[in-house]
PDB file of C-alpha atoms in Angstrom:
ATOM      1  CA  MET A  12     123.599  85.149 161.665  1.00 52.00           C
ATOM      2  CA  THR A  13     122.434  88.608 160.558  1.00 52.00           C
ATOM      3  CA  ASP A  14     122.305  91.642 162.835  1.00 56.00           C
ATOM      4  CA  ALA A  15     118.625  92.658 163.210  1.00 54.00           C
ATOM      5  CA  SER A  16     119.652  96.214 164.129  1.00 56.00           C
ATOM      6  CA  ALA A  17     121.602  96.723 160.898  1.00 57.00           C
ATOM      7  CA  PRO A  18     119.868  98.907 158.285  1.00 56.00           C
ATOM      8  CA  TYR A  19     118.311  97.088 155.338  1.00 55.00           C
ATOM      9  CA  VAL A  20     120.320  97.428 152.164  1.00 54.00           C
ATOM     10  CA  PRO A  21     118.245  96.855 149.029  1.00 53.00           C
ATOM     11  CA  THR A  22     119.655  94.973 146.087  1.00 55.00           C
ATOM     12  CA  ASP A  23     120.463  96.768 142.839  1.00 52.00           C
ATOM     13  CA  GLN A  24     117.524  95.080 141.144  1.00 53.00           C
ATOM     14  CA  GLU A  25     115.092  96.192 143.859  1.00 52.00           C
ATOM     15  CA  VAL A  26     116.226  99.778 143.377  1.00 44.00           C
ATOM     16  CA  LEU A  27     115.882  99.590 139.587  1.00 51.00           C
ATOM     17  CA  ASP A  28     112.470  97.914 139.800  1.00 51.00           C
ATOM     18  CA  GLY A  29     111.179 100.498 142.268  1.00 51.00           C
ATOM     19  CA  ARG A  30     110.511  97.882 144.936  1.00 50.00           C
ATOM     20  CA  TYR A  31     112.557  99.723 147.558  1.00 46.00           C
ATOM     21  CA  LYS A  32     110.266 102.203 149.295  1.00 48.00           C
ATOM     22  CA  GLY A  33     112.607 103.623 151.917  1.00 50.00           C
ATOM     23  CA  ASP A  34     113.034 107.346 152.462  1.00 48.00           C
ATOM     24  CA  GLU A  35     116.620 107.203 151.424  1.00 49.00           C
ATOM     25  CA  ILE A  36     118.706 104.835 149.365  1.00 47.00           C
ATOM     26  CA  PRO A  37     121.718 104.005 151.537  1.00 50.00           C
ATOM     27  CA  SER A  38     125.067 105.020 150.173  1.00 50.00           C
ATOM     28  CA  GLY A  39     127.059 102.339 148.474  1.00 50.00           C
ATOM     29  CA  THR A  40     124.030 100.530 147.037  1.00 50.00           C
ATOM     30  CA  LEU A  41     124.100 101.865 143.446  1.00 52.00           C
ATOM     31  CA  PRO A  42     127.495 101.031 141.943  1.00 58.00           C
ATOM     32  CA  GLY A  43     126.121  97.835 140.435  1.00 60.00           C
ATOM     33  CA  ALA A  44     123.055  99.597 139.092  1.00 59.00           C
ATOM     34  CA  LYS A  45     125.127 102.404 137.587  1.00 60.00           C
ATOM     35  CA  LYS A  46     127.411  99.878 135.984  1.00 65.00           C
ATOM     36  CA  ALA A  47     124.458  98.005 134.500  1.00 65.00           C
ATOM     37  CA  LEU A  48     122.907 101.201 133.158  1.00 67.00           C
ATOM     38  CA  GLY A  49     126.211 102.308 131.688  1.00 67.00           C
ATOM     39  CA  LEU A  50     126.686  98.961 130.009  1.00 70.00           C
ATOM     40  CA  ALA A  51     123.153  99.072 128.636  1.00 67.00           C
ATOM     41  CA  ALA A  52     123.771 102.547 127.202  1.00 65.00           C
ATOM     42  CA  VAL A  53     126.992 101.421 125.541  1.00 64.00           C
ATOM     43  CA  LEU A  54     125.293  98.364 124.082  1.00 64.00           C
ATOM     44  CA  PHE A  55     122.446 100.525 122.768  1.00 63.00           C
ATOM     45  CA  LEU A  56     124.862 102.908 121.034  1.00 59.00           C
ATOM     46  CA  LEU A  57     126.796  99.999 119.566  1.00 59.00           C
ATOM     47  CA  LEU A  58     123.556  98.489 118.314  1.00 57.00           C
ATOM     48  CA  MET A  59     122.544 101.785 116.696  1.00 55.00           C
ATOM     49  CA  ALA A  60     125.956 102.074 115.046  1.00 52.00           C
ATOM     50  CA  LEU A  61     125.780  98.484 113.817  1.00 52.00           C
ATOM     51  CA  ALA A  62     122.303  99.021 112.442  1.00 49.00           C
ATOM     52  CA  ALA A  63     123.401 102.165 110.635  1.00 48.00           C
ATOM     53  CA  PHE A  64     126.393 100.303 109.198  1.00 46.00           C
ATOM     54  CA  LYS A  65     124.300  97.341 108.045  1.00 47.00           C
ATOM     55  CA  ASN A  66     121.745  99.724 106.565  1.00 48.00           C
ATOM     56  CA  ARG A  67     124.274 101.901 104.769  1.00 48.00           C
ATOM     57  CA  ASP A  68     123.352 102.843 101.228  1.00 48.00           C
ATOM     58  CA  PRO A  69     126.201 103.331  98.755  1.00 40.00           C
ATOM     59  CA  GLU A  70     124.157 106.027  97.036  1.00 43.00           C
ATOM     60  CA  ARG A  71     122.798 107.675 100.209  1.00 51.00           C
ATOM     61  CA  THR A  72     120.323 106.950 102.962  1.00 65.00           C
ATOM     62  CA  THR A  73     116.583 107.287 102.495  1.00 67.00           C
ATOM     63  CA  GLU A  74     116.485 110.170 104.973  1.00 66.00           C
ATOM     64  CA  ASP A  75     119.246 112.134 103.255  1.00 71.00           C
ATOM     65  CA  PHE A  76     117.718 111.401  99.849  1.00 77.00           C
ATOM     66  CA  PHE A  77     114.429 113.119 100.699  1.00 76.00           C
ATOM     67  CA  LEU A  78     116.013 115.969 102.670  1.00 81.00           C
ATOM     68  CA  ARG A  79     118.163 116.844  99.664  1.00 86.00           C
ATOM     69  CA  LYS A  80     115.013 117.469  97.665  1.00 90.00           C
ATOM     70  CA  LEU A  81     114.363 120.528  99.823  1.00 87.00           C
ATOM     71  CA  HIS A  82     117.765 122.047  99.057  1.00 88.00           C
ATOM     72  CA  GLN A  83     117.879 122.089  95.271  1.00 94.00           C
ATOM     73  CA  PRO A  84     118.868 125.106  93.159  1.00 95.00           C
ATOM     74  CA  ALA A  85     116.378 126.765  90.797  1.00 97.00           C
ATOM     75  CA  ILE A  86     117.844 125.248  87.624  1.00 97.00           C
ATOM     76  CA  TYR A  87     115.171 122.903  86.276  1.00 98.00           C
ATOM     77  CA  ASP A  88     112.953 123.266  83.221  1.00 98.00           C
ATOM     78  CA  ALA A  89     110.342 121.016  84.817  1.00 98.00           C
ATOM     79  CA  VAL A  90     109.536 119.795  88.327  1.00 98.00           C
ATOM     80  CA  LEU A  91     107.310 116.777  88.940  1.00 98.00           C
ATOM     81  CA  ILE A  92     105.145 116.541  92.067  1.00 97.00           C
ATOM     82  CA  GLY A  93     103.540 113.411  93.446  1.00 95.00           C
ATOM     83  CA  ASP A  94     103.552 110.553  95.911  1.00 94.00           C
ATOM     84  CA  SER A  95     105.515 107.295  95.805  1.00 93.00           C
ATOM     85  CA  ARG A  96     104.254 106.602  92.284  1.00 95.00           C
ATOM     86  CA  VAL A  97     106.302 109.583  91.133  1.00 97.00           C
ATOM     87  CA  VAL A  98     109.265 108.774  93.381  1.00 95.00           C
ATOM     88  CA  GLN A  99     109.551 105.285  91.899  1.00 95.00           C
ATOM     89  CA  GLY A 100     108.055 105.871  88.471  1.00 96.00           C
ATOM     90  CA  ILE A 101     109.683 108.947  86.922  1.00 97.00           C
ATOM     91  CA  ASP A 102     113.411 109.176  86.225  1.00 97.00           C
ATOM     92  CA  PRO A 103     114.449 112.670  85.071  1.00 98.00           C
ATOM     93  CA  THR A 104     117.683 111.288  83.617  1.00 97.00           C
ATOM     94  CA  ALA A 105     115.548 109.528  80.994  1.00 97.00           C
ATOM     95  CA  MET A 106     114.062 112.946  80.169  1.00 96.00           C
ATOM     96  CA  GLY A 107     117.433 114.464  79.415  1.00 94.00           C
ATOM     97  CA  GLY A 108     118.258 115.618  82.939  1.00 94.00           C
ATOM     98  CA  LYS A 109     116.339 118.882  82.676  1.00 94.00           C
ATOM     99  CA  ALA A 110     113.651 117.935  85.207  1.00 98.00           C
ATOM    100  CA  PHE A 111     113.590 117.153  88.922  1.00 98.00           C
ATOM    101  CA  ASN A 112     111.533 114.511  90.713  1.00 97.00           C
ATOM    102  CA  PHE A 113     109.927 116.268  93.696  1.00 96.00           C
ATOM    103  CA  GLY A 114     108.017 113.189  94.777  1.00 94.00           C
ATOM    104  CA  PHE A 115     107.732 112.036  98.392  1.00 92.00           C
ATOM    105  CA  GLU A 116     106.512 108.805  99.927  1.00 88.00           C
ATOM    106  CA  GLY A 117     102.992 109.374 101.250  1.00 86.00           C
ATOM    107  CA  LEU A 118     102.831 112.893  99.818  1.00 89.00           C
ATOM    108  CA  GLY A 119      99.571 114.771 100.140  1.00 90.00           C
ATOM    109  CA  LEU A 120      98.911 117.700  97.818  1.00 94.00           C
ATOM    110  CA  THR A 121      99.140 120.948  99.801  1.00 93.00           C
ATOM    111  CA  PRO A 122      99.994 124.584  99.024  1.00 94.00           C
ATOM    112  CA  ASP A 123     103.377 124.075 100.730  1.00 92.00           C
ATOM    113  CA  VAL A 124     104.497 121.292  98.422  1.00 93.00           C
ATOM    114  CA  ILE A 125     103.271 123.094  95.312  1.00 96.00           C
ATOM    115  CA  HIS A 126     105.166 126.285  96.081  1.00 95.00           C
ATOM    116  CA  ALA A 127     108.279 124.468  97.306  1.00 94.00           C
ATOM    117  CA  ALA A 128     108.399 122.629  93.982  1.00 97.00           C
ATOM    118  CA  ALA A 129     107.790 125.785  91.945  1.00 98.00           C
ATOM    119  CA  LYS A 130     110.839 127.422  93.560  1.00 97.00           C
ATOM    120  CA  LEU A 131     113.074 124.882  91.800  1.00 98.00           C
ATOM    121  CA  LEU A 132     112.040 126.062  88.325  1.00 98.00           C
ATOM    122  CA  ARG A 133     114.583 127.989  86.289  1.00 97.00           C
ATOM    123  CA  PRO A 134     113.366 131.625  86.046  1.00 96.00           C
ATOM    124  CA  ASP A 135     114.286 131.925  82.357  1.00 96.00           C
ATOM    125  CA  GLY A 136     113.138 128.418  81.416  1.00 96.00           C
ATOM    126  CA  PRO A 137     109.834 126.946  80.248  1.00 97.00           C
ATOM    127  CA  LYS A 138     108.775 126.601  83.918  1.00 98.00           C
ATOM    128  CA  ILE A 139     106.773 123.384  83.757  1.00 99.00           C
ATOM    129  CA  LEU A 140     105.117 122.188  86.957  1.00 99.00           C
ATOM    130  CA  ALA A 141     103.748 118.677  86.420  1.00 98.00           C
ATOM    131  CA  VAL A 142     101.417 117.271  89.074  1.00 98.00           C
ATOM    132  CA  ALA A 143     100.647 113.552  89.344  1.00 97.00           C
ATOM    133  CA  PHE A 144      97.113 113.170  90.693  1.00 96.00           C
ATOM    134  CA  SER A 145      96.189 110.042  92.664  1.00 93.00           C
ATOM    135  CA  ALA A 146      93.625 108.973  95.233  1.00 92.00           C
ATOM    136  CA  PRO A 147      96.157 108.862  98.111  1.00 90.00           C
ATOM    137  CA  ALA A 148      97.543 112.327  97.310  1.00 93.00           C
ATOM    138  CA  LEU A 149      94.007 113.775  97.341  1.00 94.00           C
ATOM    139  CA  SER A 150      92.886 112.107 100.575  1.00 91.00           C
ATOM    140  CA  GLN A 151      92.687 113.290 104.174  1.00 88.00           C
ATOM    141  CA  ASP A 152      94.939 110.394 105.170  1.00 83.00           C
ATOM    142  CA  SER A 153      97.824 111.917 103.254  1.00 75.00           C
ATOM    143  CA  GLN A 154      97.238 115.265 104.956  1.00 79.00           C
ATOM    144  CA  ALA A 155      97.560 113.658 108.385  1.00 69.00           C
ATOM    145  CA  SER A 156     100.629 111.601 107.444  1.00 61.00           C
ATOM    146  CA  ASN A 157     102.336 113.574 104.706  1.00 65.00           C
ATOM    147  CA  GLY A 158     105.783 112.410 103.620  1.00 60.00           C
ATOM    148  CA  PHE A 159     106.635 115.914 102.404  1.00 69.00           C
ATOM    149  CA  THR A 160     105.438 117.762 105.502  1.00 62.00           C
ATOM    150  CA  GLU A 161     107.367 115.380 107.765  1.00 67.00           C
ATOM    151  CA  VAL A 162     110.669 116.734 106.434  1.00 65.00           C
ATOM    152  CA  PHE A 163     109.630 120.212 105.222  1.00 54.00           C
ATOM    153  CA  HIS A 164     109.049 121.637 108.713  1.00 55.00           C
ATOM    154  CA  LEU A 165     112.209 120.240 110.323  1.00 55.00           C
ATOM    155  CA  ASN A 166     114.724 122.774 111.622  1.00 49.00           C
ATOM    156  CA  PRO A 167     118.476 122.236 110.914  1.00 57.00           C
ATOM    157  CA  VAL A 168     119.020 120.338 114.170  1.00 48.00           C
ATOM    158  CA  GLN A 169     116.083 118.035 113.480  1.00 51.00           C
ATOM    159  CA  GLN A 170     117.328 117.456 109.947  1.00 47.00           C
ATOM    160  CA  PHE A 171     120.754 116.497 111.317  1.00 49.00           C
ATOM    161  CA  ASN A 172     119.192 114.089 113.801  1.00 48.00           C
ATOM    162  CA  LEU A 173     117.070 112.512 111.074  1.00 46.00           C
ATOM    163  CA  LYS A 174     120.074 111.951 108.808  1.00 49.00           C
ATOM    164  CA  THR A 175     122.234 110.694 111.680  1.00 49.00           C
ATOM    165  CA  PHE A 176     119.885 108.412 113.598  1.00 43.00           C
ATOM    166  CA  GLY A 177     117.080 107.813 111.097  1.00 43.00           C
ATOM    167  CA  PRO A 178     118.775 104.981 109.172  1.00 46.00           C
ATOM    168  CA  ALA A 179     119.484 102.984 112.349  1.00 43.00           C
ATOM    169  CA  GLU A 180     115.969 103.509 113.691  1.00 45.00           C
ATOM    170  CA  ARG A 181     114.459 102.472 110.376  1.00 46.00           C
ATOM    171  CA  TYR A 182     116.632  99.358 110.241  1.00 43.00           C
ATOM    172  CA  LEU A 183     115.650  98.343 113.760  1.00 43.00           C
ATOM    173  CA  THR A 184     111.917  98.903 113.266  1.00 46.00           C
ATOM    174  CA  SER A 185     111.279  98.039 109.617  1.00 50.00           C
ATOM    175  CA  LYS A 186     109.718  94.758 108.607  1.00 54.00           C
ATOM    176  CA  ARG A 187     111.848  92.333 106.633  1.00 49.00           C
ATOM    177  CA  THR A 188     110.548  91.074 103.308  1.00 50.00           C
ATOM    178  CA  ALA A 189     110.809  87.520 102.069  1.00 49.00           C
ATOM    179  CA  TYR A 190     111.686  88.651  98.553  1.00 48.00           C
ATOM    180  CA  ALA A 191     114.490  90.603  96.892  1.00 58.00           C
ATOM    181  CA  TYR A 192     113.975  94.366  96.961  1.00 66.00           C
ATOM    182  CA  ARG A 193     116.542  96.910  95.809  1.00 79.00           C
ATOM    183  CA  THR A 194     116.185 100.685  95.528  1.00 84.00           C
ATOM    184  CA  ARG A 195     118.271 102.577  92.971  1.00 89.00           C
ATOM    185  CA  ARG A 196     118.396 106.332  93.602  1.00 90.00           C
ATOM    186  CA  ASN A 197     119.899 109.207  91.672  1.00 92.00           C
ATOM    187  CA  ASP A 198     120.589 112.910  92.211  1.00 92.00           C
ATOM    188  CA  LEU A 199     117.468 114.021  90.329  1.00 96.00           C
ATOM    189  CA  GLY A 200     115.064 112.599  92.912  1.00 94.00           C
ATOM    190  CA  PHE A 201     114.266 109.225  91.345  1.00 95.00           C
ATOM    191  CA  ALA A 202     114.257 106.057  93.473  1.00 92.00           C
ATOM    192  CA  GLY A 203     113.395 103.110  91.268  1.00 92.00           C
ATOM    193  CA  VAL A 204     112.748  99.680  92.727  1.00 89.00           C
ATOM    194  CA  GLU A 205     113.916  96.322  91.458  1.00 87.00           C
ATOM    195  CA  THR A 206     112.195  93.257  92.881  1.00 83.00           C
ATOM    196  CA  ASP A 207     111.674  89.620  91.972  1.00 78.00           C
ATOM    197  CA  ARG A 208     108.051  89.481  93.088  1.00 79.00           C
ATOM    198  CA  ASP A 209     104.823  90.824  91.575  1.00 83.00           C
ATOM    199  CA  LEU A 210     102.456  92.026  94.309  1.00 85.00           C
ATOM    200  CA  THR A 211      99.737  93.350  91.998  1.00 87.00           C
ATOM    201  CA  GLY A 212      97.018  90.848  92.893  1.00 85.00           C
ATOM    202  CA  GLU A 213      97.771  91.090  96.600  1.00 84.00           C
ATOM    203  CA  ARG A 214      97.675  94.908  96.652  1.00 81.00           C
ATOM    204  CA  GLU A 215      94.521  95.111  94.571  1.00 85.00           C
ATOM    205  CA  LYS A 216      92.721  92.815  97.002  1.00 83.00           C
ATOM    206  CA  ALA A 217      93.973  94.880  99.947  1.00 79.00           C
ATOM    207  CA  TYR A 218      92.667  98.086  98.337  1.00 79.00           C
ATOM    208  CA  ASP A 219      89.169  96.700  97.989  1.00 70.00           C
ATOM    209  CA  LYS A 220      88.620  96.741 101.761  1.00 71.00           C
ATOM    210  CA  PRO A 221      87.598  99.370 104.340  1.00 68.00           C
ATOM    211  CA  GLY A 222      90.367 101.896 104.869  1.00 68.00           C
ATOM    212  CA  TYR A 223      91.154 102.714 101.244  1.00 76.00           C
ATOM    213  CA  PRO A 224      92.010 106.391 100.559  1.00 81.00           C
ATOM    214  CA  MET A 225      88.952 108.530  99.870  1.00 86.00           C
ATOM    215  CA  TYR A 226      89.253 111.501  97.523  1.00 89.00           C
ATOM    216  CA  ASP A 227      88.495 114.811  99.267  1.00 94.00           C
ATOM    217  CA  PRO A 228      86.969 117.520  97.002  1.00 94.00           C
ATOM    218  CA  LYS A 229      88.268 120.302  99.280  1.00 95.00           C
ATOM    219  CA  ILE A 230      91.859 119.154  98.823  1.00 95.00           C
ATOM    220  CA  LEU A 231      91.451 119.127  95.046  1.00 96.00           C
ATOM    221  CA  GLN A 232      89.915 122.611  94.995  1.00 96.00           C
ATOM    222  CA  THR A 233      92.694 123.985  97.204  1.00 97.00           C
ATOM    223  CA  THR A 234      95.271 122.378  94.929  1.00 97.00           C
ATOM    224  CA  LEU A 235      93.666 123.780  91.784  1.00 98.00           C
ATOM    225  CA  GLY A 236      93.459 127.206  93.398  1.00 98.00           C
ATOM    226  CA  GLU A 237      97.200 127.259  94.087  1.00 97.00           C
ATOM    227  CA  LEU A 238      97.995 125.963  90.613  1.00 98.00           C
ATOM    228  CA  GLU A 239      95.823 128.678  89.069  1.00 98.00           C
ATOM    229  CA  LYS A 240      97.877 131.356  90.848  1.00 98.00           C
ATOM    230  CA  LEU A 241     101.080 129.891  89.423  1.00 98.00           C
ATOM    231  CA  SER A 242      99.530 129.617  85.975  1.00 98.00           C
ATOM    232  CA  LYS A 243      98.763 133.337  86.040  1.00 97.00           C
ATOM    233  CA  GLU A 244     102.418 133.948  86.956  1.00 97.00           C
ATOM    234  CA  GLY A 245     103.616 132.200  83.812  1.00 97.00           C
ATOM    235  CA  VAL A 246     104.123 128.660  85.080  1.00 98.00           C
ATOM    236  CA  GLN A 247     102.991 125.876  82.739  1.00 98.00           C
ATOM    237  CA  VAL A 248     100.713 123.703  84.869  1.00 98.00           C
ATOM    238  CA  VAL A 249     100.412 120.113  83.699  1.00 98.00           C
ATOM    239  CA  GLY A 250      98.385 117.269  85.198  1.00 98.00           C
ATOM    240  CA  PHE A 251      98.719 113.528  84.638  1.00 97.00           C
ATOM    241  CA  ARG A 252      98.359 110.121  86.264  1.00 96.00           C
ATOM    242  CA  VAL A 253     101.229 107.672  86.604  1.00 96.00           C
ATOM    243  CA  PRO A 254     100.140 104.387  84.945  1.00 95.00           C
ATOM    244  CA  THR A 255      98.676 101.757  87.251  1.00 94.00           C
ATOM    245  CA  SER A 256      97.082  98.387  86.664  1.00 91.00           C
ATOM    246  CA  GLN A 257      93.659  98.631  85.057  1.00 91.00           C
ATOM    247  CA  LYS A 258      91.951  97.298  88.157  1.00 91.00           C
ATOM    248  CA  MET A 259      93.735  99.828  90.383  1.00 89.00           C
ATOM    249  CA  TYR A 260      92.518 102.618  88.117  1.00 90.00           C
ATOM    250  CA  PHE A 261      88.917 101.432  88.450  1.00 90.00           C
ATOM    251  CA  LEU A 262      89.289 100.972  92.219  1.00 89.00           C
ATOM    252  CA  GLU A 263      90.390 104.591  92.602  1.00 88.00           C
ATOM    253  CA  ARG A 264      87.610 105.782  90.337  1.00 90.00           C
ATOM    254  CA  ASP A 265      84.795 103.698  91.828  1.00 89.00           C
ATOM    255  CA  LEU A 266      85.815 103.367  95.494  1.00 89.00           C
ATOM    256  CA  SER A 267      87.935 106.451  96.135  1.00 90.00           C
ATOM    257  CA  LYS A 268      85.699 108.533  93.850  1.00 89.00           C
ATOM    258  CA  VAL A 269      88.545 110.314  92.071  1.00 89.00           C
ATOM    259  CA  PRO A 270      86.741 112.549  89.543  1.00 91.00           C
ATOM    260  CA  THR A 271      87.017 111.643  85.880  1.00 91.00           C
ATOM    261  CA  ASP A 272      86.727 115.283  84.807  1.00 94.00           C
ATOM    262  CA  LEU A 273      90.142 116.299  86.154  1.00 95.00           C
ATOM    263  CA  PRO A 274      91.337 117.252  82.647  1.00 96.00           C
ATOM    264  CA  ALA A 275      88.448 119.702  82.275  1.00 97.00           C
ATOM    265  CA  GLN A 276      88.960 121.156  85.749  1.00 97.00           C
ATOM    266  CA  LEU A 277      92.647 121.670  85.037  1.00 97.00           C
ATOM    267  CA  ALA A 278      91.885 123.389  81.739  1.00 97.00           C
ATOM    268  CA  GLU A 279      89.609 125.844  83.556  1.00 97.00           C
ATOM    269  CA  ILE A 280      92.535 127.150  85.618  1.00 97.00           C
ATOM    270  CA  GLY A 281      94.861 127.477  82.614  1.00 97.00           C
ATOM    271  CA  GLY A 282      96.556 124.089  82.800  1.00 98.00           C
ATOM    272  CA  ARG A 283      96.636 121.102  80.491  1.00 98.00           C
ATOM    273  CA  TRP A 284      96.229 117.370  80.954  1.00 98.00           C
ATOM    274  CA  ILE A 285      98.420 114.637  79.503  1.00 98.00           C
ATOM    275  CA  PRO A 286      96.248 111.594  78.684  1.00 95.00           C
ATOM    276  CA  GLY A 287      97.646 108.211  79.606  1.00 91.00           C
ATOM    277  CA  PRO A 288      99.831 106.339  77.108  1.00 89.00           C
ATOM    278  CA  GLN A 289      98.253 103.868  74.710  1.00 77.00           C
ATOM    279  CA  ARG A 290     100.580 101.039  75.649  1.00 84.00           C
ATOM    280  CA  LYS A 291     100.320  99.171  78.927  1.00 88.00           C
ATOM    281  CA  PHE A 292     103.082  99.726  81.470  1.00 91.00           C
ATOM    282  CA  VAL A 293     103.909  96.991  83.953  1.00 89.00           C
ATOM    283  CA  SER A 294     103.857  97.737  87.676  1.00 90.00           C
ATOM    284  CA  ARG A 295     105.292  95.661  90.488  1.00 90.00           C
ATOM    285  CA  ASP A 296     102.226  96.015  92.744  1.00 90.00           C
ATOM    286  CA  GLY A 297      99.456  97.620  90.720  1.00 90.00           C
ATOM    287  CA  SER A 298     100.546 101.154  91.653  1.00 90.00           C
ATOM    288  CA  HIS A 299     104.314 101.471  91.205  1.00 93.00           C
ATOM    289  CA  LEU A 300     106.144 100.902  87.939  1.00 95.00           C
ATOM    290  CA  THR A 301     109.032  98.482  87.783  1.00 94.00           C
ATOM    291  CA  TYR A 302     112.470 100.027  87.376  1.00 94.00           C
ATOM    292  CA  ALA A 303     112.698  99.143  83.678  1.00 94.00           C
ATOM    293  CA  GLU A 304     109.174 100.368  82.934  1.00 96.00           C
ATOM    294  CA  ALA A 305     109.871 103.624  84.762  1.00 96.00           C
ATOM    295  CA  GLN A 306     112.644 104.325  82.267  1.00 97.00           C
ATOM    296  CA  ASP A 307     110.349 103.832  79.274  1.00 96.00           C
ATOM    297  CA  TYR A 308     107.509 105.813  80.821  1.00 97.00           C
ATOM    298  CA  SER A 309     109.842 108.679  81.752  1.00 97.00           C
ATOM    299  CA  ARG A 310     111.069 108.963  78.168  1.00 97.00           C
ATOM    300  CA  TRP A 311     107.462 109.006  76.942  1.00 97.00           C
ATOM    301  CA  LEU A 312     106.418 111.621  79.518  1.00 98.00           C
ATOM    302  CA  GLY A 313     109.467 113.758  78.782  1.00 97.00           C
ATOM    303  CA  GLU A 314     108.413 113.993  75.144  1.00 97.00           C
ATOM    304  CA  LYS A 315     104.866 114.963  76.140  1.00 97.00           C
ATOM    305  CA  LEU A 316     106.255 117.689  78.394  1.00 97.00           C
ATOM    306  CA  GLY A 317     108.424 118.994  75.563  1.00 96.00           C
ATOM    307  CA  LEU A 318     111.724 118.264  77.277  1.00 93.00           C
TER     308      LEU A 318
END
């Protein structure tokens, strides 16, 4: 039989759920709750550590890979700027190791990225700044979610946190694929992808729907303005497009409205355009070259750049 005059003592769960509305939580009622919270915290940390371990990359993590691009010495004859097509499609080692891949996933062309890349050029070298133009890189979407900006403005503490906890967070939140997918990175900024599945048809169909990237003339004019300044300072400005499937090229031209007179516009500011290769290069999804094709294309592009 309970004593009606005894004060009510809420259960640990009632306290945690906020169901106890008393003015004061009686002493001695929280040990169980504290223990549960402590155990949950330990389990969370163990889970993060396990995720980081399972996601370990023998070459380096994705986060560290992109952060390292911001801390390169000024020793390169050429620096290549672009989005994921550059990241996965241009291997400087196939160019003789004199260039650096300054590509970022989801990169949008901005003055910041152009000048950050130019700082990596060797002062007494040919100083070649090669820009890969694409519909995504020239769209407002890439300005709002810019893979370069996301790491460029991080302070040292934020960079440490990204390298330390980023891999675990990415492992816990990323979607799993039903096909083999391997990334091979190197110290010159290239991250080629090997996969056993061709997603070209699927990605082309997905592009031809509302939500595709729309070319923004203001972004292009701002980009050309910054490149013109560098051209006047003695930098060789070069423009090109990483090979895509034929249909993807037409989708960007007809839907995203990427201008076909880019070569002429680049020439007006003192730059030059490298026309696409005559041979067809194979992509894994219509936009990104396969690892093997990236090697061949990089050798071809290196020759065109004079490396």
